[in-house]
Structures are given as structure tokens and as C-alpha cells.
XYZ file of C-alpha atoms in Angstrom:
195
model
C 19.906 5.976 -11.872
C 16.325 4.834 -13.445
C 14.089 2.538 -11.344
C 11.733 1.016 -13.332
C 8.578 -0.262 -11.363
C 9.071 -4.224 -12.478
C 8.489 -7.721 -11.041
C 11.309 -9.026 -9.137
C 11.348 -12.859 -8.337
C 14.222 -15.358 -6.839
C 12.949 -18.727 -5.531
C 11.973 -17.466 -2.238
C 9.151 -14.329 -3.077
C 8.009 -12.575 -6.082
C 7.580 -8.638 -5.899
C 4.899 -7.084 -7.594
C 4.283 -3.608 -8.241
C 1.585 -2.437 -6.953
C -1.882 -2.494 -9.620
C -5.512 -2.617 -8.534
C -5.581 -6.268 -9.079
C -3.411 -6.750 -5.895
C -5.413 -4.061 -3.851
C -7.342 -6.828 -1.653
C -4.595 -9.342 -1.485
C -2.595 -6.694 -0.005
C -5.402 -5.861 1.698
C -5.346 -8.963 3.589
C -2.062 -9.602 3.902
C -1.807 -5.741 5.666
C -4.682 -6.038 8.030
C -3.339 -8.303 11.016
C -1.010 -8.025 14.061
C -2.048 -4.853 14.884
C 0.371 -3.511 17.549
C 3.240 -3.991 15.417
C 1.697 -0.868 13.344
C 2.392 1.198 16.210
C 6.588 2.108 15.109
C 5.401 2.775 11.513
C 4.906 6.633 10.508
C 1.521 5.489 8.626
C -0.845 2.448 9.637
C -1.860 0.616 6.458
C -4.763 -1.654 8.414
C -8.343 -1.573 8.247
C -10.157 1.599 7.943
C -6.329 3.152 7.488
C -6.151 0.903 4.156
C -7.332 3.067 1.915
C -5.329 6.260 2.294
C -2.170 4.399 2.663
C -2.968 2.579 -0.637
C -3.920 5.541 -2.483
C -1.334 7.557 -1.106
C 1.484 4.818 -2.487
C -0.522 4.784 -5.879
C 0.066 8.253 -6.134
C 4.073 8.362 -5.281
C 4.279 5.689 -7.837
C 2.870 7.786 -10.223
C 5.784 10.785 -9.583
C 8.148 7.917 -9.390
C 9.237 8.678 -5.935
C 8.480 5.280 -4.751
C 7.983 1.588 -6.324
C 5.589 -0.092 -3.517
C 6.156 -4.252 -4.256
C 3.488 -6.357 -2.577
C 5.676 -9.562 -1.745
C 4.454 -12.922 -2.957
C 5.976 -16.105 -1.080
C 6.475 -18.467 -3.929
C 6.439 -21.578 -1.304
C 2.282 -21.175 -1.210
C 1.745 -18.239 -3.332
C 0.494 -16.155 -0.602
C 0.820 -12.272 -0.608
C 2.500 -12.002 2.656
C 2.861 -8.442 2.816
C 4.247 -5.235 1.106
C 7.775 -3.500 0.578
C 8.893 -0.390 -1.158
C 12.032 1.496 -2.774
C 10.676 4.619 -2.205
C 12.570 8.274 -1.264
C 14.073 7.946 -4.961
C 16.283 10.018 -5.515
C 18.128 10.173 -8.946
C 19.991 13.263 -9.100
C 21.850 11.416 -5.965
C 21.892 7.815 -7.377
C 20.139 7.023 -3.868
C 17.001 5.377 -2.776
C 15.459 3.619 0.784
C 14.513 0.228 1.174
C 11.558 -0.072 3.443
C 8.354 0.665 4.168
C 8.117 -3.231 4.516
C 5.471 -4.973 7.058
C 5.278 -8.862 6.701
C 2.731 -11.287 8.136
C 3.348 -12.659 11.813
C 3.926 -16.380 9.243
C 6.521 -14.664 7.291
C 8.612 -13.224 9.439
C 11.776 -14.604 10.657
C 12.649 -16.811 7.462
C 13.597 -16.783 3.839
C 10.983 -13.912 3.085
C 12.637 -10.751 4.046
C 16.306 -11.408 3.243
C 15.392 -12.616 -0.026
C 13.524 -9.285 -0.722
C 16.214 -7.128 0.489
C 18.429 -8.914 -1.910
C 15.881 -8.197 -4.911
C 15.330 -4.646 -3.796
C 18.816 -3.806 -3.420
C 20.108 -5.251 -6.613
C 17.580 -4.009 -8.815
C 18.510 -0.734 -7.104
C 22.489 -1.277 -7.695
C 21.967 -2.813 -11.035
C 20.006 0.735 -12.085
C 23.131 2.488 -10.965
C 22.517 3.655 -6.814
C 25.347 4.511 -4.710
C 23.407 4.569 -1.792
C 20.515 2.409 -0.985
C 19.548 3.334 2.706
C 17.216 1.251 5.266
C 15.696 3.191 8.016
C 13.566 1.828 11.483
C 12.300 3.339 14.719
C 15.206 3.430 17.115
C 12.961 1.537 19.568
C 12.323 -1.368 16.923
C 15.234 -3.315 18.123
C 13.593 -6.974 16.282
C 13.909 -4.476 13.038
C 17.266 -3.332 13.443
C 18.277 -6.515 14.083
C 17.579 -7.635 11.116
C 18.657 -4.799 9.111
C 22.221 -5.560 10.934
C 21.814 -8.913 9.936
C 21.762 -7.950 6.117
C 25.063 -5.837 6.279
C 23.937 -2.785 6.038
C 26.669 -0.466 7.925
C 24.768 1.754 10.963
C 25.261 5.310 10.601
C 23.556 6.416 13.618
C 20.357 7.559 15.083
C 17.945 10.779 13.857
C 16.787 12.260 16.758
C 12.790 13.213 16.829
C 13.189 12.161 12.688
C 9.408 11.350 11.984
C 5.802 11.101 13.717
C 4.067 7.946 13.435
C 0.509 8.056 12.700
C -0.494 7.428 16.558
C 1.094 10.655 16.873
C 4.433 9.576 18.668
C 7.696 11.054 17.878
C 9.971 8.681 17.064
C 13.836 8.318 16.755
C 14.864 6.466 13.715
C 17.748 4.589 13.443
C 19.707 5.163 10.100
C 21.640 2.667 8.161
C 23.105 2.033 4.437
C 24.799 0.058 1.757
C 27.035 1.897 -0.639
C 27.648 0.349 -4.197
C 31.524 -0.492 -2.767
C 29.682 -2.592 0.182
C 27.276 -4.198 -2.310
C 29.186 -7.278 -3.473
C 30.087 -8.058 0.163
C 26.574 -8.082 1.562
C 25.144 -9.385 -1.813
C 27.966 -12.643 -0.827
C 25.973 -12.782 2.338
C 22.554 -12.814 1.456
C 22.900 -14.875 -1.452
C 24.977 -17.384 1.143
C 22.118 -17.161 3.689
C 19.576 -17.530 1.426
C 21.377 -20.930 0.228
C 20.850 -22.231 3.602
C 17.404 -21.269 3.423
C 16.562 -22.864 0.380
């Protein structure tokens, strides 16, 4: 399995790796609705900007993560940021995640349609695993992660600390490359409602 840090566009959103010339877009797009920070295991918001962005330049560089920040093609608006990060070759596996959208671009079009890019570029490289994780208490997130067709394998109990020093539960879920074309039918029939 190679991931190769590229754009990834469908009609809905274009995802761009992360370069310095999207540093205050993301910027922007990163620094609102502040509460819903609290689940995430770093805050990427204000003063906390700069560390997170570094620290996601940096796991690019290994190649442990590809960090997207997510375009909406309707206004051409960088709504927010999401990641295939935990890459793992040697296991053909990778998460899906790390993902915060804009209060405006939640709830439509946006995040199915990056899932869909972020998942086939990770089948399409050769994964057999592409896994989405969330806070066990997020239930809007896993909701939506249900909603995709990603299978639930359970919960991880005290898996992570969030950076307001909680610890959290997360809930684990997964495609495998068998489940792909099924929940690839899904999306792409979701999104053509969308559209």
C-alpha cells in the first residue's frame, strides 16, 4: 500500500494536501465553534493553531499521515480539514479522521463526499482496512460514521486523552476492502441525491 499525498476532487469538495499556502485558510476555517473541540485529542483553534499545524506538517513529512484541508467546490470555501493518517503499510491499513468541518458544512454533501475520496484513494492504493475512530460520547459523530457503512467493532475503553485533559472512550469502526464496493454503492447513491 503507497499513499501518495495528492489532490482529491468529486463535484462536491476538493482535498488539498496540506502546503503553507493553505496555512491561513485553514486557519480560518479551524478557528470557530469552539466547544465542539472539546471530544478531539488535540484542539487546532486559535493560539492551539500553530502546534497542531506544525505537528501535521511534520507526520506528513514521515508519511504517517496525509492532512487534506477540504475545499467545498459550491463557493470555494475551505471549510475545514481531514486526514488519512495512522498509515500503516506493512498492514495495508490506514484511519480516516482527524476531520472538523465548519458549523455551514456540516450535515450535507461535504463529509460523505470526503469519506468517499479518502477511502477510495486509500482502497485504490491497495488498504484492507481503512478504520474511522470518534469519542464514544460523540454520538452526532458516530452517527454519521454509521451512516457511511462502516461496520462498528466496538468501544476502546480509556483509548486517548484529549487535549483538555479528559480521558475519553473511543468508539472503533472499519471498512475492509470486501465491504468497500458495498459502502462505495452507498455513498456514491447518497451523494447522487445530494447533487
Amino acid at each position: 500500500m503507497k499513499l501518495s499525498p495528492v489532490v482529491l476532487e468529486n463535484r462536491f469538495v476538493r482535498l488539498e494536501p496540506f502546503s503553507a499556502g493553505l496555512e491561513g485558510e485553514v486557519r480560518a476555517a479551524l478557528d470557530c465553534d469552539l466547544d465542539a473541540w472539546n471530544g478531539m485529542v488535540s484542539a487546532a483553534y486559535g493560539e492551539h493553531f500553530d502546534g497542531w499545524w506544525a505537528a501535521a506538517l511534520k507526520a506528513m513529512a514521515t508519511g504517517s499521515r496525509i492532512a487534506f484541508a477540504v475545499r467545498r467546490l459550491s463557493d470555494g470555501a475551505v471549510v475545514g480539514t481531514t486526514s488519512l493518517y495512522e498509515i500503516k503499510p506493512e498492514h495495508r491499513r490506514c484511519e480516516v479522521g482527524s476531520t472538523f468541518y465548519r458549523p455551514d458544512a456540516r450535515g450535507g454533501p461535504v463529509n460523505p463526499a470526503c469519506k468517499r475520496l479518502l477511502m477510495g484513494h486509500a482502497f485504490d492504493a491497495g488498504a484492507v482496512r481503512v478504520e474511522i475512530i470518534t469519542d464514544a460520547l460523540n454520538a452526532a459523530s458516530a452517527a454519521a460514521v454509521r451512516k457511511l457503512g462502516a461496520r462498528e467493532e466496538g468501544v476502546l475503553r480509556k483509548h486517548k486523552i484529549t487535549w483538555t485533559g479528559r480521558v475519553r472512550d473511543t468508539a472503533q469502526f472499519a471498512v475492509l476492502d470486501e465491504d468497500w464496493p458495498e459502502v462505495r454503492r452507498r455513498l456514491d447513491e447518497r451523494l447522487a441525491v445530494l447533487a
